[in-house]
Amino acid sequence: MTLVSDTHGAHGAVYRDRGGRQVVDHYRKPERVGKAVRNVVGAIEMGYGVLAVTGEDRVEFVDNAVSNRVPDEDGQGVYALLLDPQGGIETDMYVYNADERLLVFLPPERAEAVAEDWASKVFIQDVAIDDVSEELGVFGVHGPKSTEKIASVLGGPGAPEKPLSFVRGSMVDAGVTVIATDAPLGEEGYEVVCAAEDAEEVLDTLLNRGLNAAPFGYRTWDALSLEAGTPLFEYELEGTVPNVLGLRNALDFDKGCYVGQEVVSRVENQGRPSRRLVGLDLGGLADATADIDGDANPEGYDEVLPDPGAAVFDGDEAVGEVTRAAVGPAAGDPIALALVRFDADLADPTVRVDGEEVPATRADLPFPSVRGSAQSARLPTYPSDE
């Protein structure tokens, strides 16, 4: 259950389930709000699961499990993955060194399983793992004016600058931690962490004090991150080898062994994976989406856009599948991300929608319509592109 249902209700929130946790889908005007985030600033309650890892051996223990180097300095964080023995992604996560504990932010449906798995692997190490998801509120603040927004309400230090670094301060009477994000929406961004009992006051501060911010939900989050070229766990990452997604920011090729490392290193040494993540402009659906008022009928796009798994063709040859589609807030055009065969040139791509082949065009990532204030750190990058 959301920690701030009163505030969400006052703004007309419509909810959905995300990994067993109730989150805001939209506030009945997702298109308009998406443009507000692109042009000014918006705020969202994040639906994370959160683990706290304590004990003298906490950094070494987590570092040995994940694909990236866990920082040993307070105030720093990293984006990392847990992989299975075949190199498939079991979960992604942000790991923050918060003095005497590590805080691990991950998809809510993965929190319990990761906590149990890690606890089963603690032998003589001084490590304890606790699920603290219900103890913390986490809010995202994104948009070209997000730094100005944070500065207008944060007491104490200035906003952090380095991605995934954080500072501690206050908002009104609440103690908060403010994290600089790695720009998953292609805009400057921060996450504000507070105690659960302060969550309502902190969200009200983010929305209404200082520079106002537009509240937005996960329908808008999904569309904005798609435009930015950011792969997400629930659509692109789960079960996929990270090289396929170009997630080089999540991999440290010089650190010691972790589960799945052999597969990741082998694919890296081959020079390219079997598939890659690409953007598609769904021009063949432009008329259909133009007939839908995405604010009055947010679910209307679901009826005409391709579903995840829809086949992608290059000429007569099937070369991949759509992972998700949306109408991009920046330009109002239907777009998609797709995993396709690495060597497919997509000179004449189409997407199968309701049994028909819909014309599409390959697009650069981030999508050209996005003139964001930052670039997503998860933007797919492949060795052959460098």
Tab-separated table of C-alpha atoms in Angstrom:
chain	number	residue	atom	x	y	z
A	1	MET	CA	0.000	0.000	0.000
A	2	THR	CA	1.170	3.522	-0.790
A	3	LEU	CA	2.350	5.593	2.178
A	4	VAL	CA	0.615	8.779	1.019
A	5	SER	CA	-2.857	7.731	-0.117
A	6	ASP	CA	-4.481	10.956	1.161
A	7	THR	CA	-2.301	13.140	-1.064
A	8	HIS	CA	-2.720	10.812	-4.034
A	9	GLY	CA	-6.479	10.783	-3.541
A	10	ALA	CA	-6.650	14.558	-3.481
A	11	HIS	CA	-5.080	14.579	-6.943
A	12	GLY	CA	-7.435	11.930	-8.368
A	13	ALA	CA	-4.983	9.016	-8.434
A	14	VAL	CA	-5.749	5.799	-10.287
A	15	TYR	CA	-3.733	2.862	-8.917
A	16	ARG	CA	-2.176	-0.293	-10.302
A	17	ASP	CA	-0.216	-3.226	-8.930
A	18	ARG	CA	3.543	-3.174	-9.455
A	19	GLY	CA	5.284	-6.278	-8.211
A	20	GLY	CA	2.763	-6.787	-5.419
A	21	ARG	CA	2.863	-3.152	-4.330
A	22	GLN	CA	0.151	-0.577	-5.024
A	23	VAL	CA	1.484	2.424	-6.929
A	24	VAL	CA	-0.098	5.329	-8.785
A	25	ASP	CA	-0.729	4.525	-12.439
A	26	HIS	CA	-1.816	8.049	-13.334
A	27	TYR	CA	-3.680	11.141	-12.110
A	28	ARG	CA	-6.153	11.103	-15.022
A	29	LYS	CA	-4.064	13.441	-17.188
A	30	PRO	CA	-0.872	11.491	-17.955
A	31	GLU	CA	-0.187	13.171	-21.317
A	32	ARG	CA	-0.333	16.688	-19.911
A	33	VAL	CA	1.716	15.670	-16.873
A	34	GLY	CA	4.341	14.013	-19.089
A	35	LYS	CA	4.864	17.296	-20.903
A	36	ALA	CA	5.116	19.096	-17.548
A	37	VAL	CA	7.932	16.773	-16.469
A	38	ARG	CA	9.728	17.289	-19.788
A	39	ASN	CA	9.384	21.078	-19.568
A	40	VAL	CA	9.467	21.882	-15.833
A	41	VAL	CA	9.418	19.316	-12.995
A	42	GLY	CA	7.302	16.488	-11.615
A	43	ALA	CA	7.233	14.264	-8.528
A	44	ILE	CA	6.384	10.556	-8.185
A	45	GLU	CA	6.161	8.134	-5.271
A	46	MET	CA	8.633	5.365	-6.109
A	47	GLY	CA	7.487	1.784	-5.603
A	48	TYR	CA	10.797	0.286	-4.495
A	49	GLY	CA	11.515	-2.618	-2.253
A	50	VAL	CA	14.306	-1.596	0.147
A	51	LEU	CA	16.796	-3.827	1.946
A	52	ALA	CA	19.173	-2.711	4.705
A	53	VAL	CA	22.456	-4.639	4.917
A	54	THR	CA	24.439	-4.159	8.121
A	55	GLY	CA	27.503	-5.661	9.787
A	56	GLU	CA	31.263	-5.242	9.419
A	57	ASP	CA	31.394	-7.358	6.234
A	58	ARG	CA	28.411	-5.731	4.482
A	59	VAL	CA	30.327	-4.041	1.639
A	60	GLU	CA	32.416	-7.095	0.791
A	61	PHE	CA	29.382	-9.397	0.977
A	62	VAL	CA	27.205	-7.379	-1.423
A	63	ASP	CA	30.146	-6.567	-3.688
A	64	ASN	CA	30.772	-10.294	-4.152
A	65	ALA	CA	27.163	-10.819	-5.222
A	66	VAL	CA	26.561	-8.051	-7.758
A	67	SER	CA	27.883	-7.036	-11.166
A	68	ASN	CA	29.298	-3.636	-10.229
A	69	ARG	CA	31.678	-2.265	-7.605
A	70	VAL	CA	29.920	-1.370	-4.342
A	71	PRO	CA	31.314	1.915	-2.954
A	72	ASP	CA	33.006	1.783	0.442
A	73	GLU	CA	32.500	5.510	1.071
A	74	ASP	CA	29.470	7.007	2.813
A	75	GLY	CA	27.333	9.140	0.518
A	76	GLN	CA	27.966	7.174	-2.678
A	77	GLY	CA	25.895	4.669	-4.660
A	78	VAL	CA	26.048	2.383	-7.682
A	79	TYR	CA	23.682	0.754	-10.178
A	80	ALA	CA	24.195	-3.028	-10.283
A	81	LEU	CA	22.638	-6.359	-11.265
A	82	LEU	CA	22.152	-9.795	-9.785
A	83	LEU	CA	22.576	-12.475	-12.452
A	84	ASP	CA	21.773	-16.173	-12.696
A	85	PRO	CA	24.460	-18.704	-13.764
A	86	GLN	CA	23.433	-18.254	-17.419
A	87	GLY	CA	24.000	-14.499	-17.189
A	88	GLY	CA	20.293	-13.586	-17.147
A	89	ILE	CA	19.254	-10.639	-14.987
A	90	GLU	CA	17.468	-11.714	-11.797
A	91	THR	CA	17.067	-8.125	-10.640
A	92	ASP	CA	18.580	-4.693	-10.991
A	93	MET	CA	19.242	-2.481	-7.985
A	94	TYR	CA	20.767	0.676	-6.628
A	95	VAL	CA	23.171	0.116	-3.719
A	96	TYR	CA	23.925	3.118	-1.464
A	97	ASN	CA	26.578	3.267	1.218
A	98	ALA	CA	24.739	4.973	4.086
A	99	ASP	CA	27.405	4.996	6.773
A	100	GLU	CA	26.800	1.939	8.963
A	101	ARG	CA	24.490	0.205	6.511
A	102	LEU	CA	23.963	-0.345	2.816
A	103	LEU	CA	20.538	0.523	1.453
A	104	VAL	CA	19.512	-1.527	-1.569
A	105	PHE	CA	16.646	-0.212	-3.739
A	106	LEU	CA	15.185	-2.856	-6.067
A	107	PRO	CA	11.914	-3.876	-7.752
A	108	PRO	CA	9.372	-4.640	-5.010
A	109	GLU	CA	8.692	-8.168	-6.211
A	110	ARG	CA	12.374	-9.064	-5.823
A	111	ALA	CA	12.978	-7.757	-2.284
A	112	GLU	CA	11.839	-10.811	-0.332
A	113	ALA	CA	13.592	-13.324	-2.604
A	114	VAL	CA	16.890	-11.402	-2.557
A	115	ALA	CA	16.750	-10.989	1.235
A	116	GLU	CA	16.171	-14.720	1.704
A	117	ASP	CA	18.860	-15.692	-0.807
A	118	TRP	CA	21.471	-13.402	0.731
A	119	ALA	CA	20.602	-14.498	4.266
A	120	SER	CA	21.095	-18.141	3.242
A	121	LYS	CA	24.600	-17.316	2.000
A	122	VAL	CA	25.819	-15.640	5.180
A	123	PHE	CA	28.145	-18.050	6.973
A	124	ILE	CA	30.924	-16.659	9.143
A	125	GLN	CA	30.590	-13.095	7.824
A	126	ASP	CA	29.255	-10.324	10.034
A	127	VAL	CA	26.239	-9.476	7.848
A	128	ALA	CA	22.511	-9.017	8.496
A	129	ILE	CA	19.809	-8.367	5.886
A	130	ASP	CA	16.479	-6.705	6.735
A	131	ASP	CA	13.538	-5.692	4.561
A	132	VAL	CA	12.843	-2.049	5.466
A	133	SER	CA	10.475	-1.280	2.573
A	134	GLU	CA	7.676	-0.221	4.938
A	135	GLU	CA	9.946	2.030	6.996
A	136	LEU	CA	10.935	4.475	4.243
A	137	GLY	CA	9.221	6.757	1.773
A	138	VAL	CA	11.004	7.382	-1.544
A	139	PHE	CA	9.961	10.104	-3.986
A	140	GLY	CA	11.408	10.922	-7.396
A	141	VAL	CA	11.761	14.531	-8.583
A	142	HIS	CA	12.509	14.814	-12.313
A	143	GLY	CA	12.646	17.501	-14.971
A	144	PRO	CA	14.854	20.357	-16.192
A	145	LYS	CA	13.838	22.418	-13.141
A	146	SER	CA	14.381	19.601	-10.609
A	147	THR	CA	17.575	21.133	-9.195
A	148	GLU	CA	15.755	24.415	-8.699
A	149	LYS	CA	12.876	22.516	-7.068
A	150	ILE	CA	15.144	20.717	-4.599
A	151	ALA	CA	17.018	23.920	-3.792
A	152	SER	CA	13.725	25.648	-2.988
A	153	VAL	CA	12.769	23.167	-0.240
A	154	LEU	CA	15.958	21.472	1.024
A	155	GLY	CA	17.369	22.756	4.290
A	156	GLY	CA	21.062	22.214	4.967
A	157	PRO	CA	23.456	21.267	2.144
A	158	GLY	CA	23.022	22.010	-1.525
A	159	ALA	CA	21.697	19.357	-3.898
A	160	PRO	CA	24.198	16.570	-4.693
A	161	GLU	CA	25.846	16.792	-8.101
A	162	LYS	CA	27.526	13.452	-8.858
A	163	PRO	CA	25.049	10.800	-10.086
A	164	LEU	CA	24.095	8.355	-7.301
A	165	SER	CA	25.732	10.471	-4.604
A	166	PHE	CA	23.593	11.836	-1.783
A	167	VAL	CA	23.367	14.416	0.979
A	168	ARG	CA	21.383	14.602	4.214
A	169	GLY	CA	19.220	17.577	5.130
A	170	SER	CA	15.650	18.512	6.023
A	171	MET	CA	12.347	19.459	4.424
A	172	VAL	CA	10.131	21.435	6.807
A	173	ASP	CA	10.485	19.347	9.998
A	174	ALA	CA	11.395	16.054	8.342
A	175	GLY	CA	14.885	14.646	7.974
A	176	VAL	CA	15.579	13.585	4.389
A	177	THR	CA	18.294	12.108	2.211
A	178	VAL	CA	18.504	13.507	-1.322
A	179	ILE	CA	20.092	11.338	-4.024
A	180	ALA	CA	21.178	12.571	-7.448
A	181	THR	CA	19.752	10.039	-9.920
A	182	ASP	CA	21.363	8.620	-13.057
A	183	ALA	CA	18.685	10.336	-15.177
A	184	PRO	CA	16.412	7.398	-16.116
A	185	LEU	CA	13.898	9.801	-17.691
A	186	GLY	CA	16.526	11.704	-19.651
A	187	GLU	CA	16.175	14.688	-17.313
A	188	GLU	CA	17.936	15.996	-14.232
A	189	GLY	CA	16.535	14.094	-11.284
A	190	TYR	CA	16.680	13.359	-7.571
A	191	GLU	CA	15.213	10.870	-5.153
A	192	VAL	CA	14.133	12.024	-1.716
A	193	VAL	CA	14.159	9.418	1.066
A	194	CYS	CA	12.420	9.937	4.405
A	195	ALA	CA	10.957	7.998	7.322
A	196	ALA	CA	7.541	6.506	6.546
A	197	GLU	CA	5.835	8.692	9.165
A	198	ASP	CA	7.104	11.812	7.374
A	199	ALA	CA	6.125	10.680	3.859
A	200	GLU	CA	2.867	12.637	3.594
A	201	GLU	CA	4.517	15.892	4.670
A	202	VAL	CA	7.502	15.375	2.377
A	203	LEU	CA	5.349	14.700	-0.690
A	204	ASP	CA	3.212	17.763	0.078
A	205	THR	CA	6.432	19.778	0.305
A	206	LEU	CA	7.663	18.461	-3.032
A	207	LEU	CA	4.374	19.215	-4.762
A	208	ASN	CA	3.330	22.519	-3.208
A	209	ARG	CA	6.186	24.371	-1.502
A	210	GLY	CA	8.851	26.366	-3.282
A	211	LEU	CA	8.670	25.656	-7.001
A	212	ASN	CA	5.525	23.578	-7.601
A	213	ALA	CA	5.934	20.097	-9.104
A	214	ALA	CA	3.334	18.132	-11.072
A	215	PRO	CA	2.428	14.739	-9.535
A	216	PHE	CA	2.869	11.847	-11.962
A	217	GLY	CA	2.478	8.074	-11.892
A	218	TYR	CA	4.006	4.996	-13.438
A	219	ARG	CA	2.151	5.279	-16.753
A	220	THR	CA	4.007	8.543	-17.320
A	221	TRP	CA	7.237	7.064	-15.880
A	222	ASP	CA	7.103	4.212	-18.404
A	223	ALA	CA	6.523	6.567	-21.350
A	224	LEU	CA	9.230	9.060	-20.334
A	225	SER	CA	11.817	6.349	-19.698
A	226	LEU	CA	10.963	4.754	-23.050
A	227	GLU	CA	11.627	8.079	-24.813
A	228	ALA	CA	14.928	8.346	-22.933
A	229	GLY	CA	16.009	4.855	-24.055
A	230	THR	CA	16.102	3.473	-20.498
A	231	PRO	CA	15.450	-0.274	-20.203
A	232	LEU	CA	13.372	-1.211	-17.142
A	233	PHE	CA	13.313	-4.427	-15.136
A	234	GLU	CA	9.664	-5.316	-15.700
A	235	TYR	CA	9.838	-4.842	-19.482
A	236	GLU	CA	13.369	-5.352	-20.786
A	237	LEU	CA	15.741	-6.583	-18.079
A	238	GLU	CA	14.242	-9.653	-16.424
A	239	GLY	CA	15.954	-12.796	-17.699
A	240	THR	CA	18.041	-10.937	-20.302
A	241	VAL	CA	21.841	-11.035	-20.491
A	242	PRO	CA	22.958	-7.429	-19.730
A	243	ASN	CA	25.212	-7.223	-22.824
A	244	VAL	CA	22.081	-7.574	-24.983
A	245	LEU	CA	20.691	-4.388	-23.415
A	246	GLY	CA	23.975	-2.481	-23.622
A	247	LEU	CA	23.895	-1.993	-19.825
A	248	ARG	CA	27.583	-1.236	-19.546
A	249	ASN	CA	27.028	1.195	-16.662
A	250	ALA	CA	25.938	-1.792	-14.539
A	251	LEU	CA	29.055	-3.899	-15.225
A	252	ASP	CA	32.570	-3.736	-13.809
A	253	PHE	CA	34.734	-5.935	-16.020
A	254	ASP	CA	37.722	-5.688	-13.663
A	255	LYS	CA	36.164	-6.785	-10.372
A	256	GLY	CA	36.277	-10.281	-8.918
A	257	CYS	CA	33.987	-13.178	-9.716
A	258	TYR	CA	30.214	-13.000	-9.277
A	259	VAL	CA	27.453	-15.326	-10.477
A	260	GLY	CA	26.982	-14.955	-14.244
A	261	GLN	CA	30.297	-13.155	-14.798
A	262	GLU	CA	31.699	-15.834	-17.116
A	263	VAL	CA	28.788	-15.428	-19.527
A	264	VAL	CA	28.995	-11.619	-19.442
A	265	SER	CA	32.761	-11.691	-20.063
A	266	ARG	CA	32.444	-14.215	-22.881
A	267	VAL	CA	29.826	-12.132	-24.704
A	268	GLU	CA	31.948	-9.017	-24.172
A	269	ASN	CA	35.022	-10.736	-25.629
A	270	GLN	CA	33.036	-11.819	-28.680
A	271	GLY	CA	32.577	-8.149	-29.514
A	272	ARG	CA	28.791	-8.165	-29.773
A	273	PRO	CA	25.754	-9.997	-28.342
A	274	SER	CA	23.164	-11.903	-30.367
A	275	ARG	CA	20.514	-9.172	-29.960
A	276	ARG	CA	20.304	-5.472	-29.234
A	277	LEU	CA	17.774	-2.954	-27.934
A	278	VAL	CA	16.509	-0.449	-30.514
A	279	GLY	CA	13.943	2.300	-30.780
A	280	LEU	CA	11.058	2.184	-33.244
A	281	ASP	CA	8.910	5.059	-34.484
A	282	LEU	CA	5.472	3.526	-35.027
A	283	GLY	CA	4.380	5.864	-37.802
A	284	GLY	CA	1.822	3.349	-39.032
A	285	LEU	CA	-0.174	3.900	-35.830
A	286	ALA	CA	0.022	7.698	-35.795
A	287	ASP	CA	-3.524	8.209	-37.093
A	288	ALA	CA	-4.981	5.690	-34.636
A	289	THR	CA	-3.289	7.266	-31.611
A	290	ALA	CA	-4.131	10.791	-32.795
A	291	ASP	CA	-7.824	9.894	-32.507
A	292	ILE	CA	-7.416	9.122	-28.788
A	293	ASP	CA	-7.467	11.748	-26.059
A	294	GLY	CA	-4.745	10.336	-23.818
A	295	ASP	CA	-5.793	12.557	-20.903
A	296	ALA	CA	-9.509	11.748	-21.037
A	297	ASN	CA	-8.904	8.068	-21.875
A	298	PRO	CA	-5.397	7.015	-20.744
A	299	GLU	CA	-6.143	3.323	-21.344
A	300	GLY	CA	-7.221	4.040	-24.930
A	301	TYR	CA	-3.672	3.704	-26.226
A	302	ASP	CA	-3.514	0.169	-24.822
A	303	GLU	CA	-6.095	-0.880	-27.412
A	304	VAL	CA	-4.086	0.226	-30.456
A	305	LEU	CA	-0.412	-0.026	-29.479
A	306	PRO	CA	1.492	-3.324	-29.825
A	307	ASP	CA	1.662	-5.516	-26.751
A	308	PRO	CA	4.991	-6.640	-25.283
A	309	GLY	CA	6.125	-9.604	-27.353
A	310	ALA	CA	4.643	-8.320	-30.631
A	311	ALA	CA	6.761	-9.550	-33.542
A	312	VAL	CA	9.101	-7.164	-35.377
A	313	PHE	CA	9.828	-7.872	-39.042
A	314	ASP	CA	12.490	-6.571	-41.408
A	315	GLY	CA	10.875	-7.057	-44.774
A	316	ASP	CA	9.460	-10.610	-44.630
A	317	GLU	CA	11.852	-11.834	-41.924
A	318	ALA	CA	10.993	-11.904	-38.226
A	319	VAL	CA	13.944	-10.311	-36.393
A	320	GLY	CA	12.723	-9.608	-32.868
A	321	GLU	CA	9.923	-8.428	-30.614
A	322	VAL	CA	8.570	-5.303	-28.962
A	323	THR	CA	9.277	-4.952	-25.243
A	324	ARG	CA	6.912	-1.993	-24.656
A	325	ALA	CA	5.180	0.793	-26.543
A	326	ALA	CA	3.721	4.165	-25.604
A	327	VAL	CA	2.822	7.554	-26.981
A	328	GLY	CA	5.863	9.690	-26.192
A	329	PRO	CA	5.066	12.831	-24.180
A	330	ALA	CA	7.727	14.904	-25.977
A	331	ALA	CA	6.222	14.683	-29.474
A	332	GLY	CA	2.928	12.862	-28.959
A	333	ASP	CA	3.911	10.099	-31.387
A	334	PRO	CA	3.628	6.310	-30.907
A	335	ILE	CA	7.020	4.736	-30.190
A	336	ALA	CA	8.422	1.440	-28.940
A	337	LEU	CA	11.504	-0.347	-27.693
A	338	ALA	CA	12.322	-3.711	-29.251
A	339	LEU	CA	14.895	-6.453	-28.857
A	340	VAL	CA	16.036	-7.467	-32.342
A	341	ARG	CA	18.745	-9.580	-33.913
A	342	PHE	CA	22.003	-7.662	-33.602
A	343	ASP	CA	22.803	-7.684	-37.322
A	344	ALA	CA	19.292	-6.716	-38.482
A	345	ASP	CA	19.565	-3.450	-40.431
A	346	LEU	CA	15.823	-2.667	-40.098
A	347	ALA	CA	15.700	-1.024	-43.517
A	348	ASP	CA	11.991	-1.848	-43.836
A	349	PRO	CA	10.677	-2.666	-40.338
A	350	THR	CA	7.094	-3.487	-39.463
A	351	VAL	CA	5.405	-4.508	-36.223
A	352	ARG	CA	2.563	-7.011	-36.012
A	353	VAL	CA	-0.478	-5.497	-34.305
A	354	ASP	CA	-3.754	-7.433	-34.208
A	355	GLY	CA	-2.564	-9.657	-37.050
A	356	GLU	CA	-1.559	-6.795	-39.349
A	357	GLU	CA	1.897	-5.474	-40.244
A	358	VAL	CA	2.225	-1.826	-39.180
A	359	PRO	CA	5.006	0.278	-40.787
A	360	ALA	CA	7.718	1.522	-38.438
A	361	THR	CA	11.059	3.325	-38.635
A	362	ARG	CA	14.177	2.643	-36.629
A	363	ALA	CA	14.965	5.585	-34.330
A	364	ASP	CA	18.057	6.637	-32.426
A	365	LEU	CA	18.030	6.419	-28.628
A	366	PRO	CA	17.104	8.593	-26.915
A	367	PHE	CA	14.299	9.343	-29.365
A	368	PRO	CA	15.099	12.467	-31.416
A	369	SER	CA	12.040	14.299	-30.046
A	370	VAL	CA	13.632	14.320	-26.581
A	371	ARG	CA	15.816	17.333	-25.812
A	372	GLY	CA	16.371	16.341	-22.222
A	373	SER	CA	18.372	18.146	-19.564
A	374	ALA	CA	20.426	14.961	-18.979
A	375	GLN	CA	21.174	11.618	-20.628
A	376	SER	CA	20.163	8.318	-19.106
A	377	ALA	CA	23.114	6.314	-17.787
A	378	ARG	CA	21.301	3.181	-18.987
A	379	LEU	CA	21.240	4.305	-22.610
A	380	PRO	CA	22.203	1.129	-24.532
A	381	THR	CA	25.889	1.111	-25.493
A	382	TYR	CA	27.604	-1.670	-27.443
A	383	PRO	CA	31.339	-2.252	-28.034
A	384	SER	CA	30.834	-2.143	-31.792
A	385	ASP	CA	29.334	1.359	-31.464
A	386	GLU	CA	32.337	2.790	-29.627
